Amino acid sequence: MITVYSDAHHAQEGRAELNDGQLVPCYEKPARARIVLDRVRSAGLGPVIAPDPYGVEPILEVHDKGYVDFLAAAWDEWVAEHGDRDALPLNWLAPNMHRRHVPASIDGRLGYYSFDAGTPITAGTWTAVRAAADCAMTAADRVLDGEPAAYALVRPPGHHAGRAFYGGYCFLNNAALAAQRMRDRGCARIAVLDVDYHHGNGTQEIFWRRSDVLFVCLHADPRQEFPYFSGHADEEGEGIGQGFTLNLPLPWGTGWEEYAAAFRVAAARIAAFAPDALVVSLGADTFIGDPISRFRFQSDDFLRLGAAVAGLSLPTVFVQEGGYAVEALGVNVVNVLAGFESAARG
Ligand code: Q9C
Ligand code: ZN
């Protein structure tokens, strides 16, 4: 399987996030991609290629122009106001406050466009997120050009980023960009399968009112877990998109056996949709050793997950999302990809 990778991910290196009442070192850090790349190579998964440059135009099919302009300029505006520190928001809207006016000040706009205090904007954020988007779209193009599958090894991740918001370590929605790219190249229907531990609230929001992109998500129940306000089983899409979102929330402590039962429901929905291709939002934060998560996957279970994805028999674009047990991340992620390949070969 081809891996699409760019060293530009290093440009996103936040210093701190707010967690459990403390500023702690960012969990979402460059070592994550480094260890996965090392494992891709040592396991002999296949060639590692650089992304093609797509420019900002395809990004604007998925994201709001005002939001994208904000992301591109935020760091310089922040530094002018506060100096060389991570840009973190401190204020958000409560219900019945007003969104009619985009704040002029950088502090106001950080709150306006975000939903948590765990996602610092840094000097290199814009560089890194552009490279990640290019990797995801390149992987999509390779699959449409005939590769059975491709893997976008990217960071920062994307599935919490919506049309006009960031959070959960995510700024641009790489998986949504891959899906949209395949639509633009003539695929009629794309399924997005999100197996990250957290609900992919950004992807859900982007495709909420669409019937051409099916969003299926297995994740920790938002009654217990971040992002708290999205991912309940009764969220099914709206308008023409009604029935094209499927959420399968699972309780803390979920292991492979219970997960596999939910996966069968996900797989049946995807098969009924009969998509032209599949995008997998691949998080490995379902691992028992993950420092911020509470599922119980063992490393071998990721092989089983890969084989289960291969059972869908679709051209597949894997896009890296979360996974914070850094030492095990390479093995766990490459297990999914290797499990997919060996099952796909039969
Ligand atoms: N106490 C992804 O996996 N905050 N994002 C967790 C834990 C946010 C995770 C705080 C976690 C976001 C892509
Ligand atoms: Zn996650």
Short mmCIF file of C-alpha atoms and ligand atoms in Angstrom, two decimals:
data_model
loop_
_atom_site.label_atom_id
_atom_site.label_comp_id
_atom_site.label_asym_id
_atom_site.label_seq_id
_atom_site.Cartn_x
_atom_site.Cartn_y
_atom_site.Cartn_z
CA MET A 1 0.00 0.00 0.00
CA ILE A 2 1.22 3.51 -0.86
CA THR A 3 1.77 5.92 2.04
CA VAL A 4 1.49 9.65 1.30
CA TYR A 5 3.61 11.65 3.73
CA SER A 6 5.17 15.10 4.11
CA ASP A 7 7.74 16.25 6.67
CA ALA A 8 5.83 19.55 6.81
CA HIS A 9 3.71 18.08 9.64
CA HIS A 10 6.60 19.05 11.95
CA ALA A 11 5.56 22.67 11.52
CA GLN A 12 2.66 22.03 13.91
CA GLU A 13 4.28 21.66 17.31
CA GLY A 14 2.07 23.10 20.02
CA ARG A 15 3.50 23.69 23.45
CA ALA A 16 0.49 23.10 25.68
CA GLU A 17 -3.19 22.18 25.84
CA LEU A 18 -5.66 22.64 28.67
CA ASN A 19 -6.47 19.21 30.15
CA ASP A 20 -7.98 18.25 33.52
CA GLY A 21 -7.39 21.74 34.89
CA GLN A 22 -3.77 21.99 33.84
CA LEU A 23 -1.72 23.17 30.90
CA VAL A 24 0.02 19.96 29.80
CA PRO A 25 2.33 19.18 26.86
CA CYS A 26 0.33 18.60 23.69
CA TYR A 27 -0.61 14.94 23.12
CA GLU A 28 -0.85 15.65 19.40
CA LYS A 29 2.88 15.99 18.62
CA PRO A 30 5.37 15.38 15.78
CA ALA A 31 6.72 12.13 17.30
CA ARG A 32 3.37 10.52 16.44
CA ALA A 33 3.95 10.71 12.71
CA ARG A 34 7.64 9.87 13.02
CA ILE A 35 6.97 6.57 14.79
CA VAL A 36 4.27 5.58 12.30
CA LEU A 37 6.57 6.41 9.37
CA ASP A 38 9.33 4.30 10.93
CA ARG A 39 6.94 1.37 11.24
CA VAL A 40 5.60 1.78 7.70
CA ARG A 41 9.20 1.43 6.52
CA SER A 42 10.34 -1.37 8.84
CA ALA A 43 7.22 -3.41 8.12
CA GLY A 44 7.73 -2.99 4.35
CA LEU A 45 4.18 -1.71 3.84
CA GLY A 46 5.08 -0.14 0.49
CA PRO A 47 6.41 3.05 -1.12
CA VAL A 48 6.28 6.39 0.72
CA ILE A 49 5.49 9.24 -1.65
CA ALA A 50 5.25 13.03 -1.33
CA PRO A 51 1.91 14.83 -1.82
CA ASP A 52 0.99 16.89 -4.88
CA PRO A 53 0.11 20.56 -4.26
CA TYR A 54 -3.64 21.26 -4.63
CA GLY A 55 -3.83 24.89 -3.64
CA VAL A 56 -6.61 26.38 -1.56
CA GLU A 57 -9.46 25.93 -4.05
CA PRO A 58 -10.50 22.34 -3.15
CA ILE A 59 -10.29 23.27 0.54
CA LEU A 60 -13.01 25.86 -0.05
CA GLU A 61 -15.42 23.14 -1.20
CA VAL A 62 -15.38 21.71 2.31
CA HIS A 63 -14.54 24.74 4.47
CA ASP A 64 -15.93 28.26 4.78
CA LYS A 65 -13.87 31.03 3.14
CA GLY A 66 -13.93 33.28 6.20
CA TYR A 67 -12.73 30.38 8.36
CA VAL A 68 -9.91 29.48 5.96
CA ASP A 69 -8.79 33.12 5.78
CA PHE A 70 -8.84 33.24 9.58
CA LEU A 71 -6.66 30.10 9.84
CA ALA A 72 -4.14 31.47 7.35
CA ALA A 73 -3.76 34.78 9.20
CA ALA A 74 -4.41 33.83 12.84
CA TRP A 75 -0.81 33.30 13.94
CA ASP A 76 0.49 36.65 12.69
CA GLU A 77 -2.44 38.49 14.26
CA TRP A 78 -1.96 36.63 17.55
CA VAL A 79 1.78 37.37 17.70
CA ALA A 80 1.17 41.04 17.01
CA GLU A 81 -1.22 41.14 19.96
CA HIS A 82 0.34 38.72 22.49
CA GLY A 83 3.81 37.71 21.31
CA ASP A 84 5.30 34.31 20.51
CA ARG A 85 3.03 32.02 22.56
CA ASP A 86 0.60 29.29 21.47
CA ALA A 87 -2.71 30.86 20.45
CA LEU A 88 -5.47 29.37 22.60
CA PRO A 89 -9.08 30.59 22.87
CA LEU A 90 -10.56 31.61 26.18
CA ASN A 91 -14.17 32.60 25.37
CA TRP A 92 -16.99 30.89 23.52
CA LEU A 93 -20.61 31.63 22.70
CA ALA A 94 -23.29 30.37 25.03
CA PRO A 95 -26.79 29.71 23.67
CA ASN A 96 -28.67 32.96 22.95
CA MET A 97 -25.49 34.93 22.42
CA HIS A 98 -25.02 36.13 18.84
CA ARG A 99 -22.96 34.92 15.89
CA ARG A 100 -24.09 37.64 13.50
CA HIS A 101 -20.88 39.62 13.87
CA VAL A 102 -17.49 38.03 13.41
CA PRO A 103 -15.30 39.62 16.09
CA ALA A 104 -12.57 41.93 14.79
CA SER A 105 -10.04 41.06 17.49
CA ILE A 106 -7.98 37.90 17.21
CA ASP A 107 -9.08 36.77 20.71
CA GLY A 108 -12.71 37.05 19.72
CA ARG A 109 -12.18 35.17 16.48
CA LEU A 110 -10.27 32.33 18.16
CA GLY A 111 -13.39 31.70 20.25
CA TYR A 112 -15.75 32.29 17.32
CA TYR A 113 -14.11 29.57 15.19
CA SER A 114 -13.22 26.96 17.85
CA PHE A 115 -14.87 24.62 20.35
CA ASP A 116 -12.12 23.68 22.81
CA ALA A 117 -8.93 24.87 24.52
CA GLY A 118 -6.85 21.86 23.48
CA THR A 119 -5.97 22.96 19.98
CA PRO A 120 -3.23 25.59 19.84
CA ILE A 121 -2.57 27.58 16.69
CA THR A 122 1.21 27.92 16.27
CA ALA A 123 3.67 29.52 13.85
CA GLY A 124 3.48 26.45 11.61
CA THR A 125 -0.16 25.44 11.85
CA TRP A 126 -1.16 26.77 8.45
CA THR A 127 1.86 25.11 6.77
CA ALA A 128 1.17 21.76 8.43
CA VAL A 129 -2.56 21.66 7.78
CA ARG A 130 -2.08 22.53 4.10
CA ALA A 131 0.40 19.66 3.73
CA ALA A 132 -1.97 17.25 5.48
CA ALA A 133 -4.79 18.28 3.15
CA ASP A 134 -2.50 17.73 0.14
CA CYS A 135 -1.59 14.24 1.45
CA ALA A 136 -5.24 13.26 1.88
CA MET A 137 -6.22 14.46 -1.60
CA THR A 138 -3.16 12.80 -3.16
CA ALA A 139 -4.13 9.50 -1.51
CA ALA A 140 -7.66 9.89 -2.89
CA ASP A 141 -6.30 10.54 -6.38
CA ARG A 142 -3.99 7.52 -6.27
CA VAL A 143 -6.92 5.28 -5.39
CA LEU A 144 -9.01 6.71 -8.22
CA ASP A 145 -6.03 6.16 -10.51
CA GLY A 146 -6.19 2.45 -9.72
CA GLU A 147 -4.41 1.74 -6.43
CA PRO A 148 -6.65 -0.57 -4.39
CA ALA A 149 -5.82 1.45 -1.26
CA ALA A 150 -3.64 4.31 -0.01
CA TYR A 151 -2.73 5.72 3.38
CA ALA A 152 -2.40 9.44 4.16
CA LEU A 153 0.02 9.60 7.10
CA VAL A 154 -0.90 13.06 8.32
CA ARG A 155 -0.99 15.29 11.32
CA PRO A 156 -2.59 17.34 12.65
CA PRO A 157 -5.69 15.15 12.37
CA GLY A 158 -8.93 16.39 10.84
CA HIS A 159 -12.19 14.70 11.84
CA HIS A 160 -13.17 17.21 14.55
CA ALA A 161 -12.84 20.15 12.12
CA GLY A 162 -16.12 21.36 10.62
CA ARG A 163 -16.99 23.70 7.79
CA ALA A 164 -16.12 26.73 9.94
CA PHE A 165 -14.67 25.45 13.20
CA TYR A 166 -11.58 23.81 14.68
CA GLY A 167 -10.98 21.81 17.87
CA GLY A 168 -9.93 18.37 19.11
CA TYR A 169 -6.43 18.96 17.61
CA CYS A 170 -8.04 19.38 14.14
CA PHE A 171 -8.12 22.37 11.74
CA LEU A 172 -8.86 21.13 8.21
CA ASN A 173 -10.91 17.98 7.72
CA ASN A 174 -8.53 15.74 5.76
CA ALA A 175 -10.99 12.84 5.43
CA ALA A 176 -13.74 15.15 4.15
CA LEU A 177 -11.31 16.63 1.64
CA ALA A 178 -10.44 13.13 0.39
CA ALA A 179 -14.14 12.26 0.08
CA GLN A 180 -14.96 15.51 -1.73
CA ARG A 181 -12.02 15.02 -4.08
CA MET A 182 -13.41 11.63 -5.14
CA ARG A 183 -16.86 13.15 -5.67
CA ASP A 184 -15.31 15.85 -7.84
CA ARG A 185 -13.58 13.20 -9.92
CA GLY A 186 -16.83 11.49 -10.73
CA CYS A 187 -17.63 9.08 -7.93
CA ALA A 188 -21.37 9.21 -7.27
CA ARG A 189 -21.29 8.00 -3.67
CA ILE A 190 -18.53 7.93 -1.04
CA ALA A 191 -18.73 6.34 2.41
CA VAL A 192 -16.68 7.73 5.30
CA LEU A 193 -16.07 5.18 8.06
CA ASP A 194 -14.68 6.76 11.23
CA VAL A 195 -12.99 4.34 13.64
CA ASP A 196 -11.19 6.92 15.80
CA TYR A 197 -12.07 6.64 19.51
CA HIS A 198 -13.75 10.06 19.44
CA HIS A 199 -16.85 11.03 17.48
CA GLY A 200 -15.99 12.67 14.15
CA ASN A 201 -18.20 15.69 14.78
CA GLY A 202 -16.57 17.79 12.08
CA THR A 203 -17.06 15.21 9.34
CA GLN A 204 -20.65 14.71 10.49
CA GLU A 205 -21.33 18.45 10.30
CA ILE A 206 -19.79 18.82 6.84
CA PHE A 207 -21.92 16.05 5.31
CA TRP A 208 -25.01 16.46 7.57
CA ARG A 209 -27.35 17.59 4.79
CA ARG A 210 -25.94 15.42 2.00
CA SER A 211 -26.97 12.04 0.64
CA ASP A 212 -23.93 11.56 -1.62
CA VAL A 213 -21.53 11.03 1.29
CA LEU A 214 -22.52 8.49 3.95
CA PHE A 215 -20.94 9.09 7.36
CA VAL A 216 -20.67 6.07 9.68
CA CYS A 217 -18.94 6.49 13.03
CA LEU A 218 -18.02 4.13 15.89
CA HIS A 219 -16.87 6.03 18.98
CA ALA A 220 -17.00 6.50 22.72
CA ASP A 221 -20.47 7.59 23.85
CA PRO A 222 -20.67 11.41 23.99
CA ARG A 223 -22.60 11.11 27.25
CA GLN A 224 -19.23 10.14 28.73
CA GLU A 225 -16.63 11.41 26.32
CA PHE A 226 -15.36 14.32 24.24
CA PRO A 227 -16.74 15.99 22.13
CA TYR A 228 -19.80 15.63 24.44
CA PHE A 229 -22.27 17.53 22.20
CA SER A 230 -22.21 15.35 19.10
CA GLY A 231 -22.28 11.64 18.28
CA HIS A 232 -25.51 10.38 19.85
CA ALA A 233 -27.33 7.51 18.16
CA ASP A 234 -30.30 9.72 17.29
CA GLU A 235 -28.23 12.05 15.07
CA GLU A 236 -29.07 10.79 11.57
CA GLY A 237 -28.61 13.76 9.23
CA GLU A 238 -31.20 16.26 8.05
CA GLY A 239 -33.11 17.16 4.92
CA ILE A 240 -31.90 15.17 1.94
CA GLY A 241 -29.14 13.88 4.27
CA GLN A 242 -31.61 12.25 6.66
CA GLY A 243 -30.47 8.64 7.13
CA PHE A 244 -26.99 9.26 5.70
CA THR A 245 -25.33 9.71 9.10
CA LEU A 246 -25.02 6.63 11.35
CA ASN A 247 -23.60 6.94 14.86
CA LEU A 248 -22.71 3.86 16.88
CA PRO A 249 -21.71 5.12 20.35
CA LEU A 250 -20.03 2.60 22.66
CA PRO A 251 -19.36 2.74 26.40
CA TRP A 252 -16.04 3.25 28.14
CA GLY A 253 -14.29 -0.12 28.48
CA THR A 254 -15.31 -1.38 25.02
CA GLY A 255 -12.99 -4.10 23.70
CA TRP A 256 -12.74 -5.82 20.34
CA GLU A 257 -15.64 -8.27 20.86
CA GLU A 258 -18.24 -5.56 21.49
CA TYR A 259 -16.68 -3.32 18.88
CA ALA A 260 -16.86 -6.08 16.26
CA ALA A 261 -20.62 -6.38 16.81
CA ALA A 262 -21.07 -2.65 16.18
CA PHE A 263 -18.74 -2.88 13.19
CA ARG A 264 -21.06 -5.43 11.57
CA VAL A 265 -23.90 -2.87 11.80
CA ALA A 266 -21.63 -0.23 10.23
CA ALA A 267 -20.57 -2.61 7.46
CA ALA A 268 -24.16 -3.53 6.62
CA ARG A 269 -25.12 0.15 6.28
CA ILE A 270 -22.11 0.85 4.04
CA ALA A 271 -22.86 -2.20 1.86
CA ALA A 272 -26.49 -1.07 1.45
CA PHE A 273 -25.28 2.39 0.36
CA ALA A 274 -23.14 0.76 -2.38
CA PRO A 275 -20.46 3.48 -2.50
CA ASP A 276 -17.84 3.82 -5.22
CA ALA A 277 -15.09 4.17 -2.61
CA LEU A 278 -14.41 4.31 1.11
CA VAL A 279 -12.54 6.85 3.26
CA VAL A 280 -11.46 5.53 6.66
CA SER A 281 -10.80 8.04 9.44
CA LEU A 282 -8.18 5.91 11.15
CA GLY A 283 -7.56 6.67 14.82
CA ALA A 284 -5.68 4.23 17.01
CA ASP A 285 -6.79 5.87 20.27
CA THR A 286 -9.05 2.83 20.84
CA PHE A 287 -5.85 1.19 22.17
CA ILE A 288 -5.90 0.09 25.83
CA GLY A 289 -2.72 2.07 26.50
CA ASP A 290 -3.98 5.37 25.10
CA PRO A 291 -3.43 8.12 27.69
CA ILE A 292 -6.66 10.08 27.02
CA SER A 293 -9.06 7.29 25.99
CA ARG A 294 -10.96 4.41 27.58
CA PHE A 295 -11.42 1.58 25.08
CA ARG A 296 -9.52 -1.69 25.40
CA PHE A 297 -8.06 -2.70 22.02
CA GLN A 298 -4.93 -4.83 22.13
CA SER A 299 -2.37 -4.35 19.35
CA ASP A 300 -3.52 -7.56 17.60
CA ASP A 301 -7.09 -6.27 17.49
CA PHE A 302 -5.97 -3.65 14.98
CA LEU A 303 -5.13 -6.49 12.56
CA ARG A 304 -8.72 -7.68 12.98
CA LEU A 305 -10.00 -4.16 12.36
CA GLY A 306 -8.02 -3.95 9.12
CA ALA A 307 -9.38 -7.30 7.96
CA ALA A 308 -12.91 -6.17 8.79
CA VAL A 309 -12.43 -3.03 6.66
CA ALA A 310 -11.11 -5.19 3.80
CA GLY A 311 -14.35 -7.20 4.06
CA LEU A 312 -16.16 -4.19 2.59
CA SER A 313 -14.28 -4.83 -0.70
CA LEU A 314 -14.01 -1.15 -1.65
CA PRO A 315 -11.25 1.07 -3.00
CA THR A 316 -10.07 2.56 0.29
CA VAL A 317 -8.33 5.76 1.39
CA PHE A 318 -7.04 5.60 4.96
CA VAL A 319 -6.53 8.99 6.62
CA GLN A 320 -4.67 9.22 9.93
CA GLU A 321 -6.63 10.72 12.84
CA GLY A 322 -5.85 10.22 16.56
CA GLY A 323 -3.79 7.84 18.70
CA TYR A 324 -1.65 9.12 21.56
CA ALA A 325 0.12 6.07 22.99
CA VAL A 326 3.09 7.10 20.90
CA GLU A 327 5.36 4.09 21.51
CA ALA A 328 2.69 1.67 20.26
CA LEU A 329 1.19 3.92 17.60
CA GLY A 330 3.35 2.68 14.72
CA VAL A 331 2.56 -0.97 15.40
CA ASN A 332 -1.15 -0.33 15.94
CA VAL A 333 -1.70 1.78 12.82
CA VAL A 334 0.38 -0.41 10.54
CA ASN A 335 -1.45 -3.45 11.93
CA VAL A 336 -4.69 -2.01 10.53
CA LEU A 337 -3.10 -1.44 7.12
CA ALA A 338 -1.34 -4.83 7.06
CA GLY A 339 -4.47 -6.59 8.30
CA PHE A 340 -6.38 -4.90 5.47
CA GLU A 341 -3.83 -5.92 2.85
CA SER A 342 -3.54 -9.55 3.85
CA ALA A 343 -7.33 -9.95 4.01
CA ALA A 344 -7.80 -8.09 0.71
CA ARG A 345 -5.32 -10.44 -0.97
CA GLY A 346 -7.24 -13.37 0.46
N1 Q9C B 1 -8.93 14.76 29.04
C1 Q9C B 1 -8.42 13.19 18.05
O1 Q9C B 1 -8.27 12.07 18.47
N2 Q9C B 1 -9.42 16.50 24.54
N3 Q9C B 1 -8.67 14.23 18.86
C2 Q9C B 1 -9.23 15.36 25.35
C3 Q9C B 1 -8.79 14.48 27.62
C4 Q9C B 1 -9.63 16.38 23.15
C5 Q9C B 1 -8.79 14.05 20.27
C6 Q9C B 1 -9.04 15.72 26.78
C7 Q9C B 1 -9.27 15.10 22.48
C8 Q9C B 1 -9.27 15.26 20.98
C9 Q9C B 1 -8.28 13.47 16.60
ZN ZN B 2 -9.56 10.54 18.67
#
